[in-house]
Tab-separated table of C-alpha atoms and ligand atoms in Angstrom:
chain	number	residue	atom	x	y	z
R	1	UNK	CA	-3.155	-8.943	-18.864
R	2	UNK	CA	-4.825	-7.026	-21.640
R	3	UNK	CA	-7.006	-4.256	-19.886
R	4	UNK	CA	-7.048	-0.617	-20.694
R	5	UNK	CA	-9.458	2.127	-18.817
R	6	UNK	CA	-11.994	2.146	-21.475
R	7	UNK	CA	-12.537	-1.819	-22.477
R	8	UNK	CA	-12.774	-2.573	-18.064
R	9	UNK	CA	-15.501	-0.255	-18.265
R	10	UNK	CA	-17.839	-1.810	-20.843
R	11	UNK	CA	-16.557	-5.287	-19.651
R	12	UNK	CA	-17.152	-4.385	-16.277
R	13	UNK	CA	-20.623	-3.034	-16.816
R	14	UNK	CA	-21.825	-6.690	-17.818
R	15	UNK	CA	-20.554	-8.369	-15.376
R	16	UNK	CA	-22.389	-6.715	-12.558
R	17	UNK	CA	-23.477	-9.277	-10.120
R	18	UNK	CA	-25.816	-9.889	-7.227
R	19	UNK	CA	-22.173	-10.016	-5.462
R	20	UNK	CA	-21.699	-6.016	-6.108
R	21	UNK	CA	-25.317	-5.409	-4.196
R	22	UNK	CA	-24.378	-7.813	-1.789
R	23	UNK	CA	-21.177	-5.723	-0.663
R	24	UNK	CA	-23.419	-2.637	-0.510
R	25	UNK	CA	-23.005	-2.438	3.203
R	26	UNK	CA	-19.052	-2.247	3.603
R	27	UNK	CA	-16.760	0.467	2.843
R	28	UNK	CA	-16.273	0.503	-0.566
R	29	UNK	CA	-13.969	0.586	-3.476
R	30	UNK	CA	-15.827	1.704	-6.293
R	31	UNK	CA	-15.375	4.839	-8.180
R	32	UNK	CA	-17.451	6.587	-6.382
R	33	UNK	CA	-16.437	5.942	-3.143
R	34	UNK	CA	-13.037	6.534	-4.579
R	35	UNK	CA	-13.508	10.675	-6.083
R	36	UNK	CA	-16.112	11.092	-3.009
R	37	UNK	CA	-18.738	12.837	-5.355
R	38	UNK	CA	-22.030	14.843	-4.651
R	39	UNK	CA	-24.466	12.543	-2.876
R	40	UNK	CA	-26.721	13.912	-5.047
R	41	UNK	CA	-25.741	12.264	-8.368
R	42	UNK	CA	-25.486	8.947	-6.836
R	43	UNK	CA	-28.505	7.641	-8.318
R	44	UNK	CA	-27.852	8.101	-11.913
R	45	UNK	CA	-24.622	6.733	-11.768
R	46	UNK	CA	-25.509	3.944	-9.611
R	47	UNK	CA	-24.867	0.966	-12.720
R	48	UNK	CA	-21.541	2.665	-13.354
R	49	UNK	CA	-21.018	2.845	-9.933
R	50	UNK	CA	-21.337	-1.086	-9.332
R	51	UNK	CA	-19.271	-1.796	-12.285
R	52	UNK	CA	-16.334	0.488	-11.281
R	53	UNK	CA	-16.074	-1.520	-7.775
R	54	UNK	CA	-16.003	-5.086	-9.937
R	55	UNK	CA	-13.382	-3.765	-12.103
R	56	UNK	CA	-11.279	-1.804	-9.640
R	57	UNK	CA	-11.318	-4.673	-7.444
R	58	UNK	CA	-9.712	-6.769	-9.784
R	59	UNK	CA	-7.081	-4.536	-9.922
R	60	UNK	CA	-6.830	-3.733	-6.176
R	61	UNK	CA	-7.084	-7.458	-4.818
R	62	UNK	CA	-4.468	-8.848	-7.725
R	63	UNK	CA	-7.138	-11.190	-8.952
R	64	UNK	CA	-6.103	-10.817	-12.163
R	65	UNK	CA	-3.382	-13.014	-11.439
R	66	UNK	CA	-3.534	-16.645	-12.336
R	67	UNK	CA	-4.066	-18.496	-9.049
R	68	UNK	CA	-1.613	-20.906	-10.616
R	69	UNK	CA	1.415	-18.424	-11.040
R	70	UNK	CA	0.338	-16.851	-7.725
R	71	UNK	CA	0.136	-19.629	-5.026
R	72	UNK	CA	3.482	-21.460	-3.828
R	73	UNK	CA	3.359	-24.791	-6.378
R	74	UNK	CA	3.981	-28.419	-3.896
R	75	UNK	CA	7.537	-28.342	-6.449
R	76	UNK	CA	7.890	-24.640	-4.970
R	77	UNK	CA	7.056	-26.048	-1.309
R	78	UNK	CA	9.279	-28.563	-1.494
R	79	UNK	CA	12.394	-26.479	-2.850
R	80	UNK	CA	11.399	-24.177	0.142
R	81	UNK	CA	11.995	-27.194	2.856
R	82	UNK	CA	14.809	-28.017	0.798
R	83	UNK	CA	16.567	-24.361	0.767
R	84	UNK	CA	16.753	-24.704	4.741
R	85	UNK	CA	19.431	-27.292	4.638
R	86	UNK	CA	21.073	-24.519	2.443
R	87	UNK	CA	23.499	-21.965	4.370
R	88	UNK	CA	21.365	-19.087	4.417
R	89	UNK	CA	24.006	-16.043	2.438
R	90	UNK	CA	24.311	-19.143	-0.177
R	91	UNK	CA	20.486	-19.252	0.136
R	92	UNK	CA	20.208	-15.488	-0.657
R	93	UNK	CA	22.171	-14.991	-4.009
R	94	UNK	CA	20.467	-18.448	-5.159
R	95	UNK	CA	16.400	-16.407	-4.656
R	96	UNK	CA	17.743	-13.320	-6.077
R	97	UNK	CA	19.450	-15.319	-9.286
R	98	UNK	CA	15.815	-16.654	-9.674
R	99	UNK	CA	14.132	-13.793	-8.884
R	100	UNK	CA	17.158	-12.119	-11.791
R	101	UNK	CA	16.069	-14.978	-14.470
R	102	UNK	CA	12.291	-14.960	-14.276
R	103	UNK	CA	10.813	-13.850	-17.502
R	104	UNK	CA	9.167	-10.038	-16.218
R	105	UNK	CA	5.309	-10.128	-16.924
R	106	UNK	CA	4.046	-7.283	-19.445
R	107	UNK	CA	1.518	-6.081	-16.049
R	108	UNK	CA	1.263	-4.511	-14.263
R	109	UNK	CA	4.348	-2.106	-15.346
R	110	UNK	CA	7.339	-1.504	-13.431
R	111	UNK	CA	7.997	0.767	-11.709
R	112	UNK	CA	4.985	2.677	-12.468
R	113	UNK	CA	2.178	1.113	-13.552
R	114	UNK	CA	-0.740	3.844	-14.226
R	115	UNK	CA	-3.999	1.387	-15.537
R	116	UNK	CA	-5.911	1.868	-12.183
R	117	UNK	CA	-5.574	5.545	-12.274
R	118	UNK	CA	-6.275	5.751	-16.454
R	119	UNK	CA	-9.392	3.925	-15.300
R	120	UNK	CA	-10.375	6.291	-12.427
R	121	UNK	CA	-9.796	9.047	-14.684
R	122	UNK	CA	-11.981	7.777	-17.799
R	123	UNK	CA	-14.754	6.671	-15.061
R	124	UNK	CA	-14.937	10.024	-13.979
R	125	UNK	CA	-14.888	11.836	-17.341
R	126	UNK	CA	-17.817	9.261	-18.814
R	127	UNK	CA	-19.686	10.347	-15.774
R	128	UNK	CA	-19.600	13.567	-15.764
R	129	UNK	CA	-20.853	13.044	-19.503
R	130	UNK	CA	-23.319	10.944	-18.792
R	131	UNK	CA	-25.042	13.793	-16.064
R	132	UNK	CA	-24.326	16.457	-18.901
R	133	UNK	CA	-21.362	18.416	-17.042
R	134	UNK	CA	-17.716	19.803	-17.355
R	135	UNK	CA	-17.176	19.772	-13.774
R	136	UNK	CA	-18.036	19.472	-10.029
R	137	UNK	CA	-17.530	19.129	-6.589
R	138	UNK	CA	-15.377	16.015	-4.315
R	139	UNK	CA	-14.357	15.321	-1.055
R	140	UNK	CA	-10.078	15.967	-1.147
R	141	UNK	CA	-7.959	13.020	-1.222
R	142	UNK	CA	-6.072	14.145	1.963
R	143	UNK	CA	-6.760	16.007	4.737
R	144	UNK	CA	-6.333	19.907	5.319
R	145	UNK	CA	-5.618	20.472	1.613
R	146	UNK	CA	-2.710	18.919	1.248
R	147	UNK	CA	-2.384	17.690	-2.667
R	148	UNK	CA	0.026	14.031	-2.180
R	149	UNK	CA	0.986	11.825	0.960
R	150	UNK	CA	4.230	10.930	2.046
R	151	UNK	CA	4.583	7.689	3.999
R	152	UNK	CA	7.606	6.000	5.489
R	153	UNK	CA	8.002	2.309	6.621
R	154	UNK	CA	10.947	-0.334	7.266
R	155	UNK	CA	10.650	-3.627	8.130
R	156	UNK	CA	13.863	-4.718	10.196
R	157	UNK	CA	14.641	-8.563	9.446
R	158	UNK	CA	17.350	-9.110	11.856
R	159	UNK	CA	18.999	-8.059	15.337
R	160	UNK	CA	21.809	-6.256	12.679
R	161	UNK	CA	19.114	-4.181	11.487
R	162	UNK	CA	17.394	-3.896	14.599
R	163	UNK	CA	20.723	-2.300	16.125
R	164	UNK	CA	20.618	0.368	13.671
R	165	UNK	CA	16.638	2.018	13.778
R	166	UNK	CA	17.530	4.346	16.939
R	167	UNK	CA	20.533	5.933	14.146
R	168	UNK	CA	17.797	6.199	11.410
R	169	UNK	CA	15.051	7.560	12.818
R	170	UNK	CA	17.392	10.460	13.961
R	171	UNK	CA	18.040	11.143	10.843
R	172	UNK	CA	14.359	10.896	9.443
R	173	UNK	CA	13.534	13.258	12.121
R	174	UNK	CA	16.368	15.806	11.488
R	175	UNK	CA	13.905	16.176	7.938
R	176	UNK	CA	10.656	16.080	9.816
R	177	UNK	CA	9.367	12.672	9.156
R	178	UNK	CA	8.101	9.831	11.516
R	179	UNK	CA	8.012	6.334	10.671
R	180	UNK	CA	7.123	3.114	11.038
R	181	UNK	CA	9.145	-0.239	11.814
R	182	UNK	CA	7.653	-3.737	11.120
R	183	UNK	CA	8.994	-6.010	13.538
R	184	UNK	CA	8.992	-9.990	12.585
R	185	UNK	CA	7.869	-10.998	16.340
R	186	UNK	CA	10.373	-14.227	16.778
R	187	UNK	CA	12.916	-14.041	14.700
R	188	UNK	CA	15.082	-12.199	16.831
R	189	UNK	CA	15.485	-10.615	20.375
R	190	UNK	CA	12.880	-7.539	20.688
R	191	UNK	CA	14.637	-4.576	22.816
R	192	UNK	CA	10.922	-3.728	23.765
R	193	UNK	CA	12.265	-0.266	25.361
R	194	UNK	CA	13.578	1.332	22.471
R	195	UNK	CA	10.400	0.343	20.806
R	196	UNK	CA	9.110	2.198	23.932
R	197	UNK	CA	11.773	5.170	23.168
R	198	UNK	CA	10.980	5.765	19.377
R	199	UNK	CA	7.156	5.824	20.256
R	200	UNK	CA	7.423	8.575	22.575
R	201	UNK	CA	9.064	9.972	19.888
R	202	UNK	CA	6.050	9.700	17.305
R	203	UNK	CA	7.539	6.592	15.488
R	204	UNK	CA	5.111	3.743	15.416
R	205	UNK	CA	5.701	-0.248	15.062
R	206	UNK	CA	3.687	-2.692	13.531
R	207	UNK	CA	3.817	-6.561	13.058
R	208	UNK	CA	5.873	-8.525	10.189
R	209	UNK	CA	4.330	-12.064	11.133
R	210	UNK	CA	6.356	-14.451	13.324
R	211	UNK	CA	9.108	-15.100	10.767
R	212	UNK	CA	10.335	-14.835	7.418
R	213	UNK	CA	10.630	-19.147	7.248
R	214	UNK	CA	7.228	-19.045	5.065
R	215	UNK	CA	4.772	-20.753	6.761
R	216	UNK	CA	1.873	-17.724	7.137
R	217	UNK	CA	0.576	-18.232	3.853
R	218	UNK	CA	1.833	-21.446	2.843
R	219	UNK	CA	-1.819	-23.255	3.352
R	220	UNK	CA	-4.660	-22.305	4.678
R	221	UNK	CA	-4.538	-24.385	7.809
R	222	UNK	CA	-1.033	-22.920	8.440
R	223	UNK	CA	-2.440	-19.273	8.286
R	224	UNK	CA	-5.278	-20.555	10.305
R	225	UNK	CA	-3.211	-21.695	13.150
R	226	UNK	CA	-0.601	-19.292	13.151
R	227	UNK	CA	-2.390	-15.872	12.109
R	228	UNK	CA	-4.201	-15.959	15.274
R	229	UNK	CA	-0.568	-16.003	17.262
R	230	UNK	CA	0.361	-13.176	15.354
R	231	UNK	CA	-2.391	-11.274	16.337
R	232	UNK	CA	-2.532	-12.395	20.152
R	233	UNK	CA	1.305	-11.399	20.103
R	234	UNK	CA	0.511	-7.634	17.870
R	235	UNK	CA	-2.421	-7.080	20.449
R	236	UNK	CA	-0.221	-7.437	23.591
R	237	UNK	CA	2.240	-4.965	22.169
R	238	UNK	CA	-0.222	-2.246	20.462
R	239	UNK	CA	0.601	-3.288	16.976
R	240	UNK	CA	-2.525	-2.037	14.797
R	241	UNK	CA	-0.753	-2.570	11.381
R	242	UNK	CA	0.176	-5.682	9.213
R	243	UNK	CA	2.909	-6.500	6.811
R	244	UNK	CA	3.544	-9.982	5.742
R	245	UNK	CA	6.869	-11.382	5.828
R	246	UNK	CA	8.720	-11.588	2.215
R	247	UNK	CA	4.907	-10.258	1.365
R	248	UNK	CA	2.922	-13.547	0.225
R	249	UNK	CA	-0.094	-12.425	0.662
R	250	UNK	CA	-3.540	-13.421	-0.054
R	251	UNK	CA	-6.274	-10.664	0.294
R	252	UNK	CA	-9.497	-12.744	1.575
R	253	UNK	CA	-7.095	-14.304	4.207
R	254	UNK	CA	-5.739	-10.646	5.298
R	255	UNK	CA	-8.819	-9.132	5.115
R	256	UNK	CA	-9.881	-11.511	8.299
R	257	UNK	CA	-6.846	-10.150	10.323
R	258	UNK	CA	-7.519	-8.136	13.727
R	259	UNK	CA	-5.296	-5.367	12.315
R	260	UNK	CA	-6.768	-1.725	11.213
R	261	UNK	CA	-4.371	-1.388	8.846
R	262	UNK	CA	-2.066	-3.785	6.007
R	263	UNK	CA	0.904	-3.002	3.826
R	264	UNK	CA	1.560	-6.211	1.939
R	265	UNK	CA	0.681	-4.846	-0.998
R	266	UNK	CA	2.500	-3.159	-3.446
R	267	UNK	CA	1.631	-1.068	-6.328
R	268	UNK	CA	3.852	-2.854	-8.531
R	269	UNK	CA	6.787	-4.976	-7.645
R	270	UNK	CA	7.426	-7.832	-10.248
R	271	UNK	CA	10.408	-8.567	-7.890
R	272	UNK	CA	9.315	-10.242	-5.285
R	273	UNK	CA	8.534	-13.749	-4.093
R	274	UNK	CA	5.062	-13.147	-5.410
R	275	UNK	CA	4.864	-10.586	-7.905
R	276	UNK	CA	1.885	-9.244	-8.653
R	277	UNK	CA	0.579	-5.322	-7.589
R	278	UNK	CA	-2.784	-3.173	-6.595
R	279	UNK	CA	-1.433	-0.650	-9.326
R	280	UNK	CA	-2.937	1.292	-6.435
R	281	UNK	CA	-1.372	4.861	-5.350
R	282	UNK	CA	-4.176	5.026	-3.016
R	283	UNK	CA	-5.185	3.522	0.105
R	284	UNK	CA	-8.104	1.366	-0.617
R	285	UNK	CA	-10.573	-0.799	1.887
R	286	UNK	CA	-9.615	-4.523	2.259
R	287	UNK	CA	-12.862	-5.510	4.292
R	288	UNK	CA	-12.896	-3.436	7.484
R	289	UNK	CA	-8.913	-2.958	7.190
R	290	UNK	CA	-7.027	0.195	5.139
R	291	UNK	CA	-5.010	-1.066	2.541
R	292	UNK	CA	-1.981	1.109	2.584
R	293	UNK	CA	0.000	-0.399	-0.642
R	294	UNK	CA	3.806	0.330	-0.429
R	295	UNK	CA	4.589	2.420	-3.893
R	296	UNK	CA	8.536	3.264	-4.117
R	297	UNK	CA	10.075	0.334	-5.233
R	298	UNK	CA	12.133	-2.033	-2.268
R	299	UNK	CA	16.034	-0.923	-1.427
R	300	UNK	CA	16.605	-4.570	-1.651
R	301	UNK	CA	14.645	-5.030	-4.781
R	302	UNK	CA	16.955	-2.567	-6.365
R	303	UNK	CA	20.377	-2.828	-4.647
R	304	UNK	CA	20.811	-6.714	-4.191
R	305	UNK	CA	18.616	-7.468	-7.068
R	306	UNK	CA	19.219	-5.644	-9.846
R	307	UNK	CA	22.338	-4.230	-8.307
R	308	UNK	CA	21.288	-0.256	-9.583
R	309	UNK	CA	21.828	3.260	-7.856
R	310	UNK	CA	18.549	3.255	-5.514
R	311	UNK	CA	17.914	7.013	-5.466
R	312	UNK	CA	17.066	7.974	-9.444
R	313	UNK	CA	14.361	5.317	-9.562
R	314	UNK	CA	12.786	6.642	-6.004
R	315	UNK	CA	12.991	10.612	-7.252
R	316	UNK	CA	11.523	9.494	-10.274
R	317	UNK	CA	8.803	7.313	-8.955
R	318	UNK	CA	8.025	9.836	-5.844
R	319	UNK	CA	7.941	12.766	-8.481
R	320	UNK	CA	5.410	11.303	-10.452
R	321	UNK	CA	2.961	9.963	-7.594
R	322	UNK	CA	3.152	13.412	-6.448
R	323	UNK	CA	1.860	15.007	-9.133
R	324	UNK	CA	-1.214	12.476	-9.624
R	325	UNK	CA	-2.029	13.256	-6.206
R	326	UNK	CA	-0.790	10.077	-5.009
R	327	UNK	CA	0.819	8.118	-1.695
R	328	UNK	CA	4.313	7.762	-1.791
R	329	UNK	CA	4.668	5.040	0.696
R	330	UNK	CA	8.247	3.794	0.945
R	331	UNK	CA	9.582	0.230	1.923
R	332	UNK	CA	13.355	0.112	3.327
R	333	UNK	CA	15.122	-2.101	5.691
R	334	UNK	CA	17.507	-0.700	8.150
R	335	UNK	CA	19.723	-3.962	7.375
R	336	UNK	CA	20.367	-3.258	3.828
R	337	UNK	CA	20.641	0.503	4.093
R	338	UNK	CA	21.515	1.027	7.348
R	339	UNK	CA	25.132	2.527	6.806
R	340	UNK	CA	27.855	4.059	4.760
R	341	UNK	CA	26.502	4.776	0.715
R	342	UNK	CA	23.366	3.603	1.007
R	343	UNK	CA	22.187	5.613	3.942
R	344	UNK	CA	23.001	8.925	2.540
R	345	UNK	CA	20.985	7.772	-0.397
R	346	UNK	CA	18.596	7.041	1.959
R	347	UNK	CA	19.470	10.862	3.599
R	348	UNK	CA	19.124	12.308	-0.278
R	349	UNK	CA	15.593	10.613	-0.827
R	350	UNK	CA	14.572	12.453	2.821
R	351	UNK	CA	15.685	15.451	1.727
R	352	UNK	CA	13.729	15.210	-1.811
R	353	UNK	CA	10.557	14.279	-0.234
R	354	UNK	CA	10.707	16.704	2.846
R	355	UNK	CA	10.739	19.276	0.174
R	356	UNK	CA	7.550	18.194	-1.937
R	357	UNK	CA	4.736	20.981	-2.053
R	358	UNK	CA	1.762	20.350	-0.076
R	359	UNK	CA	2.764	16.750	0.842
R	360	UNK	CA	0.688	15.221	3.961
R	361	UNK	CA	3.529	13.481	6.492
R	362	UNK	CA	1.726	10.757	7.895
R	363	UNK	CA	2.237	7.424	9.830
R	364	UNK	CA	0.460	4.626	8.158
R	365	UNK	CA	-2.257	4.892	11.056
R	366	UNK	CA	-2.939	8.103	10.266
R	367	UNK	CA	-3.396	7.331	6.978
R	368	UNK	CA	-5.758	4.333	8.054
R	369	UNK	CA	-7.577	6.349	10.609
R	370	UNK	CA	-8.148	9.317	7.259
R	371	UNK	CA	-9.159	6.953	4.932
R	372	UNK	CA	-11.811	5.404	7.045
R	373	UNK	CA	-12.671	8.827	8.192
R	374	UNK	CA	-13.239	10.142	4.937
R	375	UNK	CA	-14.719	6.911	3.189
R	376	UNK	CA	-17.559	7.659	5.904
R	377	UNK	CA	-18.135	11.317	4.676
R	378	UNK	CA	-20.907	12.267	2.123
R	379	UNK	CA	-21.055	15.670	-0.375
R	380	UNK	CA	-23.873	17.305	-0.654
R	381	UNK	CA	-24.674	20.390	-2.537
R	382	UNK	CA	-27.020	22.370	-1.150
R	383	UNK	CA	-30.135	24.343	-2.362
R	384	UNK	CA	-27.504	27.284	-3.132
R	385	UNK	CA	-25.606	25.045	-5.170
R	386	UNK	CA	-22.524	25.178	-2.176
R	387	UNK	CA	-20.964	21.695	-1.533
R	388	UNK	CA	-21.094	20.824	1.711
R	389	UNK	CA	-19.723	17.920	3.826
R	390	UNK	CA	-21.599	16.182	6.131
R	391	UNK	CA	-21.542	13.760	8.880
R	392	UNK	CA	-19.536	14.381	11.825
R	393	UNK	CA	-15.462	14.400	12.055
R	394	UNK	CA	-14.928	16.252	8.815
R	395	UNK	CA	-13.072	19.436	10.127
R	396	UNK	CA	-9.692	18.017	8.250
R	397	UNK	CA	-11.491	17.654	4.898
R	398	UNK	CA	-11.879	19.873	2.082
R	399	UNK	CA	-14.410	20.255	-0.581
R	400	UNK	CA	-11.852	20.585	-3.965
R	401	UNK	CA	-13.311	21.587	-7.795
R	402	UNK	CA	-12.866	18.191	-10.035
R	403	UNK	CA	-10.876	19.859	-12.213
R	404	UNK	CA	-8.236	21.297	-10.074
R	405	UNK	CA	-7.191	17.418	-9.853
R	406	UNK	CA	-4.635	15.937	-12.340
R	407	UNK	CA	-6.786	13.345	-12.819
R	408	UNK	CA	-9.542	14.795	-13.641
R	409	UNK	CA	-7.955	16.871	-16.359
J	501	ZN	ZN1	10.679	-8.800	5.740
C-alpha cells in the first residue's frame, strides 16, 4: 500500500461521506479526538476533522488489506482440517516454515511502521496553519504527566505455560510491573485460585477465546455461535479484556464483543497467521471497546520464527515508542519464555523498561478505563486565554503545550 501522511490527507478530504456524520455520536478516532485540541477551534477544522477519522480508520481497522489476502481462503480451511490429522510439534515447524517463506508485504513496516503517526503529525501541523498559529494547547496522552505507557501481557497456551505464571509474575513484580494473562478458556485445566492469588496481587486476566483450533473467526456463523460462549464464560470469571486466539481477527465482528477492552491487534506483525497491523502506538476506540494494539514484536514471532536474539529488537522498538510518546504494549507467552535464556531476556527487557523516564505502568484496563476517560474530556481556553479541562473525572489529566510533543515538532 502506497500512502504517505500528506497524499491520505487530500485523498481523504474527498472522500468524506454521509458515513463520517453518521458516526458523529461514538467515541471517535479522528485527529481531533486523537491530539484532544481546544474545543474552541473545532469548527474550523471540522472538514479536516471528518477526513482524518476516514483516513485514520483505514489504518486503525486494517482495511487497507485486501479482504482476499486477509480472510482464511476454503483451500486455507481445508489445509486447516487437514493439519489436525497432523501430530501437532510436526504441525508447528510446518506453520512457521510457511509463515518463514511468505513473500513479506512492503506495509505496513516491520518492526516499526511510523505512517499513522507521520499522518497525525502532518494533520496537526496543516491545522495549526490553516487557524494561522505556531502552537497551542491539548489534553496529555497519559495521565498525571507521564510522557509514554508501558504495558505488559502474556497469553499462556498450555497447562506447561500455565505452571510457570506464579514464577513470572514474581519476577515482573521484583521491577514494579503488573500484568496481564490471557487465558484460552478450554484448552486446558484452569487452576482458578492462583488466578485468584495473582489478582490480589494486582495482576489481571483476560479471555483468549475457547481455543486456539480456529473456529472464532473462521465464518461468521461460527463467531456467531461461539463468541457469545466466550463471553458468557469471560463474564462468569470477571474477564473485561479480549485477545483472539493466534489473533484472526476481524474488527466489525470484535467491535460487537461484551468486552471493554481488545488486544488482537498489533501495530505491525507481518508474522502472524494474519498479518496485517493498526500501525497504531496508541489505544484507539473500536466501537464502545479500547483498542489496546500489542506493539513489541511476539517472543515467538522472533525466537521460533526467525530464530533471532529477542531482546535487541524489543530495546530498540520500546526505545523508539518511548520517545514518540507511545504504548509499549508487550506480547509474551510464559510457554516459550518461561525458563532458562529466554527468561533472563525476558528479566533484561524488565529491567530496560522499569527504567524509562516518565513511563505510565498500567494494566490494559487501566489503560481502557484512561482512554475512555479522556476521549470524554473537552479543552477549552478560557476568556484569559488559560486552557482548561472540563467535564468531570479529569483530576489525572494534564493540559501539555503542542510543541513540547515529539510529534508535534
Ligand atoms: Zn495464543
Amino acid at each position: 500500500m502506497e500512502m504517505s501522511a500528506g497524499s491520505a490527507i487530500s485523498a481523504g478530504i474527498g472522500a468524506v461521506s454521509a458515513d463520517c456524520r453518521a458516526l458523529a455520536t461514538r467515541a471517535r478516532n479522528d485527529a481531533f479526538s486523537f491530539w484532544k485540541l481546544p474545543e474552541q477551534w473545532r469548527d474550523a477544522l471540522e472538514p479536516m476533522i471528518l477526513s482524518s477519522e476516514f483516513i485514520a480508520e483505514r489504518f486503525l481497522f486494517e482495511s487497507y488489506l485486501s479482504r482476499q489476502g486477509y480472510r482464511q481462503s476454503r483451500q486455507t480451511r481445508a489445509c486447516h482440517k487437514l493439519k489436525r490429522l497432523i501430530p501437532f510439534p510436526v504441525r508447528r515447524r510446518l506453520n512457521e516454515a510457511t509463515i518463514r517463506a511468505r513473500v513479506k508485504p512492503e506495509f505496513p513496516h516491520w518492526p516499526c511502521e511510523s505512517a499513522l503517526l507521520e499522518f497525525w503529525s502532518e494533520w496537526l501541523r496543516l491545522s495549526l496553519g490553516m487557524l494561522g498559529r505556531d502552537d497551542g494547547w491539548h489534553i496529555g496522552f497519559w495521565p498525571d504527566g507521564h510522557q509514554c505507557c508501558v504495558v505488559l501481557t502474556h497469553d499462556v497456551e498450555s497447562s506447561s505455560g500455565f505452571a510457570r505464571i506464579e514464577r513470572i509474575a514474581d519476577l515482573e513484580e521484583r521491577y514494579g510491573f503488573r500484568s496481564a494473562w490471557n487465558l484460552p478458556l478450554t484448552q486446558y485445566r484452569i487452576d482458578w485460585n492462583l488466578v485468584t492469588r495473582l489478582r490480589a496481587r494486582g495482576f489481571e486476566f483476560g479471555a483468549h477465546g475457547l481455543s486456539h483450533d480456529g473456529r472464532l473467526f473462521r465464518s461468521a456463523r461460527d463467531f456467531a455461535s461461539l463468541a457469545p460462549i466466550v463471553e458468557r464464560m469471560a463474564a462468569a470469571h470477571g474477564l473485561r479484556g479480549f485477545r483472539a486466539p493466534s489473533t484472526p481477527r476481524d474488527a466489525s465482528w470484535i467491535a460487537t464483543m461484551a468486552f471493554d477492552f481488545d488486544s488482537s491487534f498489533s501495530d505491525t506483525d507481518p508474522y502472524e497467521p494474519w498479518p496485517g497491523g493498526t500501525c497504531s502506538l496508541f489505544p484507539f476506540m473500536l466501537s464502545r471497546m479500547v483498542e489496546l494494539p500489542y506493539t513489541l514484536a511476539q517472543d515467538h514471532t522472533l525466537i521460533r520464527l526467525l530464530h533471532r536474539s529477542p531482546l535487541p529488537v524489543w530495546v530498540m522498538k520500546a526505545n523508539w515508542t518511548a520517545s514518540v510518546g507511545g504504548m509499549i504494549l508487550t506480547l509474551t507467552h510464559p510457554d516459550y519464555m518461561g525458563d532458562g535464556r529466554l527468561l533472563g531476556a525476558y528479566e533484561d527487557l524488565l529491567r530496560m523498561l522499569a527504567e524509562l523516564p516518565s513511563a505510565w505502568r498500567a494494566l490494559p484496563s487501566e489503560v481502557a478505563e484512561w482512554w475512555r476517560e479522556r476521549s470524554e474530556l473537552q479543552l477549552s481556553i478560557e476568556n484569559g486565554g488559560q486552557p482548561v479541562i472540563r467535564r468531570p473525572g479529569s483530576r489525572r489529566a494534564t493540559v501539555r503545550r503542542l510543541s513540547e510533543h515529539p510529534l508535534a515538532r
